[in-house]
Structures are given as C-alpha cells and as structure tokens.
Amino acid sequence: MAEPKVCVSLEAITVEDMIDEATRANIAGADYVEVRFDRLYLNKPEPVTMVNNDGEEYSKMPPVEEWGVKDFSEINVEQAISTLKEGIPVPVVFTARAVREGGFFAGNEEQRLEILEKAIQSEVTFVDLELSIAKKSRDKLLKLAKDSNCKVIASIHETKTTPKADEIISMVEENASQGDVVKFCSAVNSHQDALQIFEAANSLVGKDSKHSIMGLGNGGDWVRLHAPILEQEIVYATMMNNFRLSDKGLINVRDLRDAWALMEY
C-alpha cells in the first residue's frame, strides 16, 4: 500500500519561529509543512494564574480561540512570504484560514484572497483554497495555481458539528474537480461523530479520489492513525507532544510514524 504524505501543521505565530518549527518537522519526518499564515496575526497572552484543589497556584495558557489578534497592517505580507520561502527547507502547504472556518485571519476577505494569490505566485507546493470562497474569486485562484504549477487543496471545515458519513462522502466526491486533494475536517463532539468520519473514509477506499479526512476532538485521530489502509493522500500531524494530545484529535509526527511501523502499514 502507498504510504500517505505527512504534513505537519505549524503552530508558531512568528515568521522566525515558523521557520524553526518547519526545520524541526523536516528532521522529524514531515513530507510537507502547513504554513498557517493566519496564525501570524495572533497575539500570545500572558499565562493566567489558577489555583488547584489543594490551594496551589499554577499557570495556564488561555485557549488559542481566546487570544487577541493583531491589526492587519502589522504584518508585512510580502516580506513574510519571502522570508518563509527562503527559510523553510520542506515543501509548503500555504493556508490563510478564514475565521468562518476556524482560522485567525485579521483582515477582510479581499485581503485574504490577495495573500493567497501572492503565495501562489511565490511557487508554494500547495495552496489551501476553501470551497466556501466565492466561485468567481476561487476560479481566478484556481487558474493562477494551474498556471503557476501550484497544487490545490480544496478544503471544507465544519466547526460546529460532524455531518453523517454519506454527506461527507458526497462532499469529497462532488468536489474532486475543485483541487488536487479534497480535505475535510470537522469538530468531533462524540465517538459517534468520530465513527461517521471513519465510516466515510472507509467507504472511500478504492474510489478514484484523492482526499484527506480528519476530525478535531476525541476520536478525530482514528483516520490519521489508520491512514495507509484508508488510502488517505495527506495526513496532518503536529510537532506538539502534549499530554492527552489525542483528546484534540491530533497526533505528533514521530508518534504517527511509529504507530504506522508498529501496525506494519
């Protein structure tokens, strides 16, 4: 069986730290790294002091969804893209995720599309274009990507609920022409949600489509772990190595490769 490509989604919020994280991801076994350009607009807050049941104080970082964001003008887009291109030693999946799909981009949609256009022109390996982008604008970016020999990930992100398996299958099959890979990711609120994602992935085995299916939440990593036999094109991993990382549906890149070796995939 063909082994899926592993893409490490970078968590850093500065250009310099993204380059450092990408270098470490390359050493850890990543085939690609996902540059989440929208994360550059995040402001990391100070840890909050909490008190446990024994009366002991400890520090806790607020969830990223509660972090503040910079003004759009604070990031020099051209310089950031140029520096990232020069410094990252592995093929890039370029993403500027919209807030409506769980991202942190601080500008408006027109500004976001301009950044995606600049990324394509910089000759990144992949660009992530959400299927929710207005058709006229998305068609323009698709043509530019084709002319620039840049591959396209056609992405769908359900931030609230997970659809039924047959709905996920339809989304993947009906949008196969909208990119080189169709990516589906949804919030996992229960094991039933995780089963819907796994069932969809299993039903797509043997079909003529290139896709990457996953969930965020407990059980969302099931498809990632069994990606080789589920014929996933790309598996998204992380450099994080937090305790109970699987509760978020995530998996460390080294742990992913070890799991595949252990299961003889």
PDB file of C-alpha atoms in Angstrom:
ATOM      1  CA  MET A   1       0.000   0.000   0.000  1.00  0.00           C
ATOM      2  CA  ALA A   2       1.165   3.552  -0.694  1.00  0.00           C
ATOM      3  CA  GLU A   3       2.124   5.480   2.424  1.00  0.00           C
ATOM      4  CA  PRO A   4       0.343   8.818   2.769  1.00  0.00           C
ATOM      5  CA  LYS A   5       2.329  12.023   2.816  1.00  0.00           C
ATOM      6  CA  VAL A   6       2.652  13.569   6.259  1.00  0.00           C
ATOM      7  CA  CYS A   7       2.050  17.286   6.629  1.00  0.00           C
ATOM      8  CA  VAL A   8       2.955  18.980   9.897  1.00  0.00           C
ATOM      9  CA  SER A   9       0.713  21.946  10.621  1.00  0.00           C
ATOM     10  CA  LEU A  10       2.892  24.657  12.144  1.00  0.00           C
ATOM     11  CA  GLU A  11       1.734  26.164  15.435  1.00  0.00           C
ATOM     12  CA  ALA A  12       4.170  29.093  15.581  1.00  0.00           C
ATOM     13  CA  ILE A  13       2.883  32.681  15.486  1.00  0.00           C
ATOM     14  CA  THR A  14       6.017  34.454  14.180  1.00  0.00           C
ATOM     15  CA  VAL A  15       7.901  34.006  10.915  1.00  0.00           C
ATOM     16  CA  GLU A  16      11.143  33.139  12.708  1.00  0.00           C
ATOM     17  CA  ASP A  17       9.501  30.515  14.912  1.00  0.00           C
ATOM     18  CA  MET A  18       7.672  29.023  11.918  1.00  0.00           C
ATOM     19  CA  ILE A  19      10.990  28.522  10.134  1.00  0.00           C
ATOM     20  CA  ASP A  20      12.484  26.905  13.248  1.00  0.00           C
ATOM     21  CA  GLU A  21       9.450  24.646  13.693  1.00  0.00           C
ATOM     22  CA  ALA A  22       9.484  23.685   9.996  1.00  0.00           C
ATOM     23  CA  THR A  23      13.159  22.733  10.232  1.00  0.00           C
ATOM     24  CA  ARG A  24      12.444  20.503  13.225  1.00  0.00           C
ATOM     25  CA  ALA A  25       9.428  18.998  11.440  1.00  0.00           C
ATOM     26  CA  ASN A  26      11.617  18.136   8.470  1.00  0.00           C
ATOM     27  CA  ILE A  27      14.043  16.283  10.743  1.00  0.00           C
ATOM     28  CA  ALA A  28      11.118  14.525  12.468  1.00  0.00           C
ATOM     29  CA  GLY A  29       9.873  13.067   9.198  1.00  0.00           C
ATOM     30  CA  ALA A  30       7.435  15.561   7.653  1.00  0.00           C
ATOM     31  CA  ASP A  31       6.948  15.424   3.891  1.00  0.00           C
ATOM     32  CA  TYR A  32       5.271  18.852   3.918  1.00  0.00           C
ATOM     33  CA  VAL A  33       4.626  21.608   6.423  1.00  0.00           C
ATOM     34  CA  GLU A  34       1.470  23.684   6.546  1.00  0.00           C
ATOM     35  CA  VAL A  35       2.219  27.377   6.926  1.00  0.00           C
ATOM     36  CA  ARG A  36      -0.807  28.750   8.750  1.00  0.00           C
ATOM     37  CA  PHE A  37      -0.271  32.350   7.671  1.00  0.00           C
ATOM     38  CA  ASP A  38      -3.356  33.413   9.618  1.00  0.00           C
ATOM     39  CA  ARG A  39      -1.586  32.438  12.859  1.00  0.00           C
ATOM     40  CA  LEU A  40       0.880  35.302  12.319  1.00  0.00           C
ATOM     41  CA  TYR A  41      -1.943  37.625  13.377  1.00  0.00           C
ATOM     42  CA  LEU A  42      -2.276  36.036  16.818  1.00  0.00           C
ATOM     43  CA  ASN A  43      -1.092  37.804  19.970  1.00  0.00           C
ATOM     44  CA  LYS A  44       0.105  35.363  22.610  1.00  0.00           C
ATOM     45  CA  PRO A  45      -1.259  36.410  26.024  1.00  0.00           C
ATOM     46  CA  GLU A  46       0.369  36.043  29.417  1.00  0.00           C
ATOM     47  CA  PRO A  47      -0.484  32.820  31.305  1.00  0.00           C
ATOM     48  CA  VAL A  48      -3.360  33.041  33.764  1.00  0.00           C
ATOM     49  CA  THR A  49      -2.682  32.121  37.388  1.00  0.00           C
ATOM     50  CA  MET A  50      -5.032  29.373  38.609  1.00  0.00           C
ATOM     51  CA  VAL A  51      -5.470  27.624  41.956  1.00  0.00           C
ATOM     52  CA  ASN A  52      -5.938  23.839  42.201  1.00  0.00           C
ATOM     53  CA  ASN A  53      -7.973  21.894  44.764  1.00  0.00           C
ATOM     54  CA  ASP A  54      -5.013  21.817  47.137  1.00  0.00           C
ATOM     55  CA  GLY A  55      -4.729  25.597  47.112  1.00  0.00           C
ATOM     56  CA  GLU A  56      -1.567  25.544  44.989  1.00  0.00           C
ATOM     57  CA  GLU A  57      -1.118  28.157  42.293  1.00  0.00           C
ATOM     58  CA  TYR A  58      -0.206  27.199  38.717  1.00  0.00           C
ATOM     59  CA  SER A  59      -0.070  28.925  35.365  1.00  0.00           C
ATOM     60  CA  LYS A  60      -2.385  28.085  32.492  1.00  0.00           C
ATOM     61  CA  MET A  61      -2.428  29.490  28.985  1.00  0.00           C
ATOM     62  CA  PRO A  62      -5.889  30.547  27.722  1.00  0.00           C
ATOM     63  CA  PRO A  63      -7.164  28.539  24.735  1.00  0.00           C
ATOM     64  CA  VAL A  64      -5.975  29.924  21.404  1.00  0.00           C
ATOM     65  CA  GLU A  65      -9.533  30.844  20.474  1.00  0.00           C
ATOM     66  CA  GLU A  66      -9.402  33.481  23.229  1.00  0.00           C
ATOM     67  CA  TRP A  67      -6.122  35.075  22.121  1.00  0.00           C
ATOM     68  CA  GLY A  68      -6.196  38.584  20.709  1.00  0.00           C
ATOM     69  CA  VAL A  69      -5.286  39.366  17.105  1.00  0.00           C
ATOM     70  CA  LYS A  70      -3.035  41.974  15.552  1.00  0.00           C
ATOM     71  CA  ASP A  71      -4.256  44.611  13.152  1.00  0.00           C
ATOM     72  CA  PHE A  72      -3.910  43.511   9.532  1.00  0.00           C
ATOM     73  CA  SER A  73      -1.379  46.284   8.837  1.00  0.00           C
ATOM     74  CA  GLU A  74       1.054  44.929  11.444  1.00  0.00           C
ATOM     75  CA  ILE A  75       2.237  42.109   9.154  1.00  0.00           C
ATOM     76  CA  ASN A  76       4.356  42.927   6.096  1.00  0.00           C
ATOM     77  CA  VAL A  77       2.858  40.250   3.845  1.00  0.00           C
ATOM     78  CA  GLU A  78       5.409  40.337   1.012  1.00  0.00           C
ATOM     79  CA  GLN A  79       8.358  40.261   3.404  1.00  0.00           C
ATOM     80  CA  ALA A  80       6.835  37.466   5.496  1.00  0.00           C
ATOM     81  CA  ILE A  81       6.164  35.253   2.460  1.00  0.00           C
ATOM     82  CA  SER A  82       9.652  35.918   1.073  1.00  0.00           C
ATOM     83  CA  THR A  83      11.358  35.091   4.384  1.00  0.00           C
ATOM     84  CA  LEU A  84       9.301  31.925   4.829  1.00  0.00           C
ATOM     85  CA  LYS A  85      10.148  30.807   1.293  1.00  0.00           C
ATOM     86  CA  GLU A  86      13.863  31.306   1.858  1.00  0.00           C
ATOM     87  CA  GLY A  87      13.942  29.695   5.294  1.00  0.00           C
ATOM     88  CA  ILE A  88      11.696  26.635   5.140  1.00  0.00           C
ATOM     89  CA  PRO A  89      13.544  23.516   3.908  1.00  0.00           C
ATOM     90  CA  VAL A  90      10.496  21.363   3.080  1.00  0.00           C
ATOM     91  CA  PRO A  91       7.577  21.675   0.583  1.00  0.00           C
ATOM     92  CA  VAL A  92       4.876  24.027   1.851  1.00  0.00           C
ATOM     93  CA  VAL A  93       1.097  23.857   2.082  1.00  0.00           C
ATOM     94  CA  PHE A  94       0.128  27.538   2.324  1.00  0.00           C
ATOM     95  CA  THR A  95      -3.011  28.316   4.328  1.00  0.00           C
ATOM     96  CA  ALA A  96      -4.595  31.606   5.386  1.00  0.00           C
ATOM     97  CA  ARG A  97      -7.619  30.249   7.198  1.00  0.00           C
ATOM     98  CA  ALA A  98     -10.717  32.430   7.409  1.00  0.00           C
ATOM     99  CA  VAL A  99     -12.387  32.988  10.775  1.00  0.00           C
ATOM    100  CA  ARG A 100     -15.584  31.408   9.448  1.00  0.00           C
ATOM    101  CA  GLU A 101     -13.716  28.100   9.152  1.00  0.00           C
ATOM    102  CA  GLY A 102     -11.846  28.244  12.430  1.00  0.00           C
ATOM    103  CA  GLY A 103      -8.931  30.468  11.430  1.00  0.00           C
ATOM    104  CA  PHE A 104      -7.470  33.678  12.832  1.00  0.00           C
ATOM    105  CA  PHE A 105      -7.047  35.938   9.798  1.00  0.00           C
ATOM    106  CA  ALA A 106      -7.341  39.564  10.875  1.00  0.00           C
ATOM    107  CA  GLY A 107      -8.173  41.248   7.572  1.00  0.00           C
ATOM    108  CA  ASN A 108     -11.160  41.130   5.256  1.00  0.00           C
ATOM    109  CA  GLU A 109     -11.827  38.530   2.555  1.00  0.00           C
ATOM    110  CA  GLU A 110     -10.375  40.645  -0.243  1.00  0.00           C
ATOM    111  CA  GLN A 111      -7.111  40.997   1.660  1.00  0.00           C
ATOM    112  CA  ARG A 112      -7.043  37.285   2.400  1.00  0.00           C
ATOM    113  CA  LEU A 113      -7.513  36.389  -1.265  1.00  0.00           C
ATOM    114  CA  GLU A 114      -4.696  38.767  -2.213  1.00  0.00           C
ATOM    115  CA  ILE A 115      -2.388  36.929   0.205  1.00  0.00           C
ATOM    116  CA  LEU A 116      -3.368  33.562  -1.285  1.00  0.00           C
ATOM    117  CA  GLU A 117      -2.586  34.991  -4.732  1.00  0.00           C
ATOM    118  CA  LYS A 118       0.848  36.172  -3.569  1.00  0.00           C
ATOM    119  CA  ALA A 119       1.527  32.745  -2.048  1.00  0.00           C
ATOM    120  CA  ILE A 120       0.687  31.008  -5.335  1.00  0.00           C
ATOM    121  CA  GLN A 121       2.989  33.387  -7.205  1.00  0.00           C
ATOM    122  CA  SER A 122       5.776  32.545  -4.741  1.00  0.00           C
ATOM    123  CA  GLU A 123       5.615  28.941  -6.049  1.00  0.00           C
ATOM    124  CA  VAL A 124       4.485  27.120  -2.918  1.00  0.00           C
ATOM    125  CA  THR A 125       3.850  23.396  -3.461  1.00  0.00           C
ATOM    126  CA  PHE A 126       0.200  23.529  -2.331  1.00  0.00           C
ATOM    127  CA  VAL A 127      -2.281  26.272  -1.584  1.00  0.00           C
ATOM    128  CA  ASP A 128      -5.344  25.608   0.570  1.00  0.00           C
ATOM    129  CA  LEU A 129      -8.468  27.102  -1.041  1.00  0.00           C
ATOM    130  CA  GLU A 130     -11.660  26.640   0.949  1.00  0.00           C
ATOM    131  CA  LEU A 131     -14.691  25.581  -1.061  1.00  0.00           C
ATOM    132  CA  SER A 132     -16.567  28.381   0.730  1.00  0.00           C
ATOM    133  CA  ILE A 133     -14.652  31.028  -1.253  1.00  0.00           C
ATOM    134  CA  ALA A 134     -16.931  32.865  -3.690  1.00  0.00           C
ATOM    135  CA  LYS A 135     -16.925  30.992  -7.019  1.00  0.00           C
ATOM    136  CA  LYS A 136     -15.611  33.852  -9.168  1.00  0.00           C
ATOM    137  CA  SER A 137     -12.716  34.526  -6.808  1.00  0.00           C
ATOM    138  CA  ARG A 138     -11.948  30.841  -6.346  1.00  0.00           C
ATOM    139  CA  ASP A 139     -11.965  30.166 -10.098  1.00  0.00           C
ATOM    140  CA  LYS A 140      -9.458  33.001 -10.544  1.00  0.00           C
ATOM    141  CA  LEU A 141      -7.161  31.472  -7.920  1.00  0.00           C
ATOM    142  CA  LEU A 142      -7.564  28.001  -9.446  1.00  0.00           C
ATOM    143  CA  LYS A 143      -6.427  29.310 -12.835  1.00  0.00           C
ATOM    144  CA  LEU A 144      -3.489  31.134 -11.283  1.00  0.00           C
ATOM    145  CA  ALA A 145      -2.491  27.965  -9.404  1.00  0.00           C
ATOM    146  CA  LYS A 146      -2.656  25.899 -12.587  1.00  0.00           C
ATOM    147  CA  ASP A 147      -0.538  28.449 -14.477  1.00  0.00           C
ATOM    148  CA  SER A 148       1.970  28.515 -11.606  1.00  0.00           C
ATOM    149  CA  ASN A 149       2.160  24.703 -11.281  1.00  0.00           C
ATOM    150  CA  CYS A 150       0.851  25.018  -7.715  1.00  0.00           C
ATOM    151  CA  LYS A 151      -1.330  22.186  -6.465  1.00  0.00           C
ATOM    152  CA  VAL A 152      -4.624  22.957  -4.722  1.00  0.00           C
ATOM    153  CA  ILE A 153      -6.159  21.536  -1.564  1.00  0.00           C
ATOM    154  CA  ALA A 154      -9.928  22.026  -1.748  1.00  0.00           C
ATOM    155  CA  SER A 155     -10.861  22.276   1.910  1.00  0.00           C
ATOM    156  CA  ILE A 156     -14.040  22.021   3.940  1.00  0.00           C
ATOM    157  CA  HIS A 157     -14.099  22.787   7.675  1.00  0.00           C
ATOM    158  CA  GLU A 158     -17.179  22.129   9.771  1.00  0.00           C
ATOM    159  CA  THR A 159     -16.510  23.952  13.035  1.00  0.00           C
ATOM    160  CA  LYS A 160     -19.716  23.030  14.902  1.00  0.00           C
ATOM    161  CA  THR A 161     -20.925  19.525  14.055  1.00  0.00           C
ATOM    162  CA  THR A 162     -19.909  16.471  12.057  1.00  0.00           C
ATOM    163  CA  PRO A 163     -22.189  15.531   9.139  1.00  0.00           C
ATOM    164  CA  LYS A 164     -23.326  11.949   8.533  1.00  0.00           C
ATOM    165  CA  ALA A 165     -20.909   9.651   6.709  1.00  0.00           C
ATOM    166  CA  ASP A 166     -22.872   9.741   3.438  1.00  0.00           C
ATOM    167  CA  GLU A 167     -22.796  13.554   3.466  1.00  0.00           C
ATOM    168  CA  ILE A 168     -19.007  13.547   3.940  1.00  0.00           C
ATOM    169  CA  ILE A 169     -18.636  11.066   1.088  1.00  0.00           C
ATOM    170  CA  SER A 170     -20.760  13.271  -1.175  1.00  0.00           C
ATOM    171  CA  MET A 171     -18.702  16.351  -0.289  1.00  0.00           C
ATOM    172  CA  VAL A 172     -15.489  14.577  -1.238  1.00  0.00           C
ATOM    173  CA  GLU A 173     -16.775  13.011  -4.446  1.00  0.00           C
ATOM    174  CA  GLU A 174     -18.665  16.055  -5.711  1.00  0.00           C
ATOM    175  CA  ASN A 175     -15.694  18.368  -5.218  1.00  0.00           C
ATOM    176  CA  ALA A 176     -12.957  16.146  -6.652  1.00  0.00           C
ATOM    177  CA  SER A 177     -12.535  18.526  -9.598  1.00  0.00           C
ATOM    178  CA  GLN A 178     -12.048  21.545  -7.312  1.00  0.00           C
ATOM    179  CA  GLY A 179      -8.486  20.666  -6.329  1.00  0.00           C
ATOM    180  CA  ASP A 180      -5.739  18.067  -6.431  1.00  0.00           C
ATOM    181  CA  VAL A 181      -6.748  16.896  -2.940  1.00  0.00           C
ATOM    182  CA  VAL A 182     -10.066  17.327  -1.130  1.00  0.00           C
ATOM    183  CA  LYS A 183      -9.635  17.977   2.597  1.00  0.00           C
ATOM    184  CA  PHE A 184     -12.496  17.500   5.052  1.00  0.00           C
ATOM    185  CA  CYS A 185     -12.171  18.349   8.738  1.00  0.00           C
ATOM    186  CA  SER A 186     -14.890  18.709  11.346  1.00  0.00           C
ATOM    187  CA  ALA A 187     -15.379  19.176  15.063  1.00  0.00           C
ATOM    188  CA  VAL A 188     -15.774  15.865  16.892  1.00  0.00           C
ATOM    189  CA  ASN A 189     -18.160  16.140  19.829  1.00  0.00           C
ATOM    190  CA  SER A 190     -18.664  12.410  20.487  1.00  0.00           C
ATOM    191  CA  HIS A 191     -17.444   8.977  19.453  1.00  0.00           C
ATOM    192  CA  GLN A 192     -20.452   8.825  17.135  1.00  0.00           C
ATOM    193  CA  ASP A 193     -19.015  11.808  15.249  1.00  0.00           C
ATOM    194  CA  ALA A 194     -15.647  10.062  15.050  1.00  0.00           C
ATOM    195  CA  LEU A 195     -17.343   6.940  13.689  1.00  0.00           C
ATOM    196  CA  GLN A 196     -19.043   8.977  10.951  1.00  0.00           C
ATOM    197  CA  ILE A 197     -15.661  10.281   9.819  1.00  0.00           C
ATOM    198  CA  PHE A 198     -14.084   6.832   9.943  1.00  0.00           C
ATOM    199  CA  GLU A 199     -17.025   5.262   8.077  1.00  0.00           C
ATOM    200  CA  ALA A 200     -16.763   7.898   5.356  1.00  0.00           C
ATOM    201  CA  ALA A 201     -13.024   7.313   4.983  1.00  0.00           C
ATOM    202  CA  ASN A 202     -13.516   3.550   4.837  1.00  0.00           C
ATOM    203  CA  SER A 203     -16.282   3.865   2.217  1.00  0.00           C
ATOM    204  CA  LEU A 204     -13.987   5.957   0.001  1.00  0.00           C
ATOM    205  CA  VAL A 205     -11.314   3.228  -0.134  1.00  0.00           C
ATOM    206  CA  GLY A 206     -10.866   2.149  -3.719  1.00  0.00           C
ATOM    207  CA  LYS A 207     -12.656   5.196  -5.103  1.00  0.00           C
ATOM    208  CA  ASP A 208     -10.978   7.424  -7.657  1.00  0.00           C
ATOM    209  CA  SER A 209     -10.422  10.435  -5.406  1.00  0.00           C
ATOM    210  CA  LYS A 210      -7.515  11.976  -3.563  1.00  0.00           C
ATOM    211  CA  HIS A 211      -8.607  13.116  -0.144  1.00  0.00           C
ATOM    212  CA  SER A 212      -7.633  13.816   3.442  1.00  0.00           C
ATOM    213  CA  ILE A 213     -10.296  13.296   6.108  1.00  0.00           C
ATOM    214  CA  MET A 214      -9.953  14.030   9.810  1.00  0.00           C
ATOM    215  CA  GLY A 215     -11.656  15.345  12.937  1.00  0.00           C
ATOM    216  CA  LEU A 216     -10.742  17.640  15.807  1.00  0.00           C
ATOM    217  CA  GLY A 217     -11.705  16.115  19.133  1.00  0.00           C
ATOM    218  CA  ASN A 218     -11.561  12.745  20.891  1.00  0.00           C
ATOM    219  CA  GLY A 219     -11.511  10.062  18.181  1.00  0.00           C
ATOM    220  CA  GLY A 220     -10.641  12.501  15.433  1.00  0.00           C
ATOM    221  CA  ASP A 221      -7.234  10.863  15.108  1.00  0.00           C
ATOM    222  CA  TRP A 222      -8.616   7.410  14.172  1.00  0.00           C
ATOM    223  CA  VAL A 223      -8.395   8.083  10.442  1.00  0.00           C
ATOM    224  CA  ARG A 224      -4.929   9.613  10.847  1.00  0.00           C
ATOM    225  CA  LEU A 225      -3.679   6.501  12.638  1.00  0.00           C
ATOM    226  CA  HIS A 226      -5.072   4.121  10.011  1.00  0.00           C
ATOM    227  CA  ALA A 227      -4.485   6.427   7.041  1.00  0.00           C
ATOM    228  CA  PRO A 228      -2.374   3.972   4.983  1.00  0.00           C
ATOM    229  CA  ILE A 229      -5.126   1.338   4.750  1.00  0.00           C
ATOM    230  CA  LEU A 230      -7.760   4.061   4.351  1.00  0.00           C
ATOM    231  CA  GLU A 231      -5.874   5.428   1.326  1.00  0.00           C
ATOM    232  CA  GLN A 232      -5.550   8.967   2.643  1.00  0.00           C
ATOM    233  CA  GLU A 233      -3.496  11.225   0.369  1.00  0.00           C
ATOM    234  CA  ILE A 234      -2.178  13.510   3.119  1.00  0.00           C
ATOM    235  CA  VAL A 235      -2.214  13.126   6.903  1.00  0.00           C
ATOM    236  CA  TYR A 236      -1.949  16.241   9.047  1.00  0.00           C
ATOM    237  CA  ALA A 237       0.240  15.902  12.144  1.00  0.00           C
ATOM    238  CA  THR A 238       1.787  18.243  14.700  1.00  0.00           C
ATOM    239  CA  MET A 239       5.071  18.906  16.433  1.00  0.00           C
ATOM    240  CA  MET A 240       3.207  19.278  19.725  1.00  0.00           C
ATOM    241  CA  ASN A 241       3.741  16.492  22.229  1.00  0.00           C
ATOM    242  CA  ASN A 242       1.269  17.461  24.926  1.00  0.00           C
ATOM    243  CA  PHE A 243      -0.262  15.042  27.408  1.00  0.00           C
ATOM    244  CA  ARG A 244      -3.582  13.686  26.086  1.00  0.00           C
ATOM    245  CA  LEU A 245      -2.948  15.199  22.645  1.00  0.00           C
ATOM    246  CA  SER A 246      -5.320  12.588  21.230  1.00  0.00           C
ATOM    247  CA  ASP A 247      -8.208  14.290  23.058  1.00  0.00           C
ATOM    248  CA  LYS A 248      -7.836  17.042  20.464  1.00  0.00           C
ATOM    249  CA  GLY A 249      -7.784  14.527  17.606  1.00  0.00           C
ATOM    250  CA  LEU A 250      -4.138  15.391  16.934  1.00  0.00           C
ATOM    251  CA  ILE A 251      -1.016  13.257  16.752  1.00  0.00           C
ATOM    252  CA  ASN A 252       2.685  14.034  16.933  1.00  0.00           C
ATOM    253  CA  VAL A 253       4.560  13.357  13.685  1.00  0.00           C
ATOM    254  CA  ARG A 254       7.035  10.950  15.293  1.00  0.00           C
ATOM    255  CA  ASP A 255       4.262   9.098  17.112  1.00  0.00           C
ATOM    256  CA  LEU A 256       2.365   8.806  13.822  1.00  0.00           C
ATOM    257  CA  ARG A 257       5.319   7.252  12.019  1.00  0.00           C
ATOM    258  CA  ASP A 258       5.977   4.936  14.985  1.00  0.00           C
ATOM    259  CA  ALA A 259       2.329   3.835  15.006  1.00  0.00           C
ATOM    260  CA  TRP A 260       2.435   3.010  11.296  1.00  0.00           C
ATOM    261  CA  ALA A 261       5.609   0.984  11.816  1.00  0.00           C
ATOM    262  CA  LEU A 262       4.110  -0.830  14.820  1.00  0.00           C
ATOM    263  CA  MET A 263       0.967  -1.723  12.848  1.00  0.00           C
ATOM    264  CA  GLU A 264       3.129  -2.704   9.855  1.00  0.00           C
ATOM    265  CA  TYR A 265       1.413  -0.279   7.484  1.00  0.00           C
TER     266      TYR A 265
END
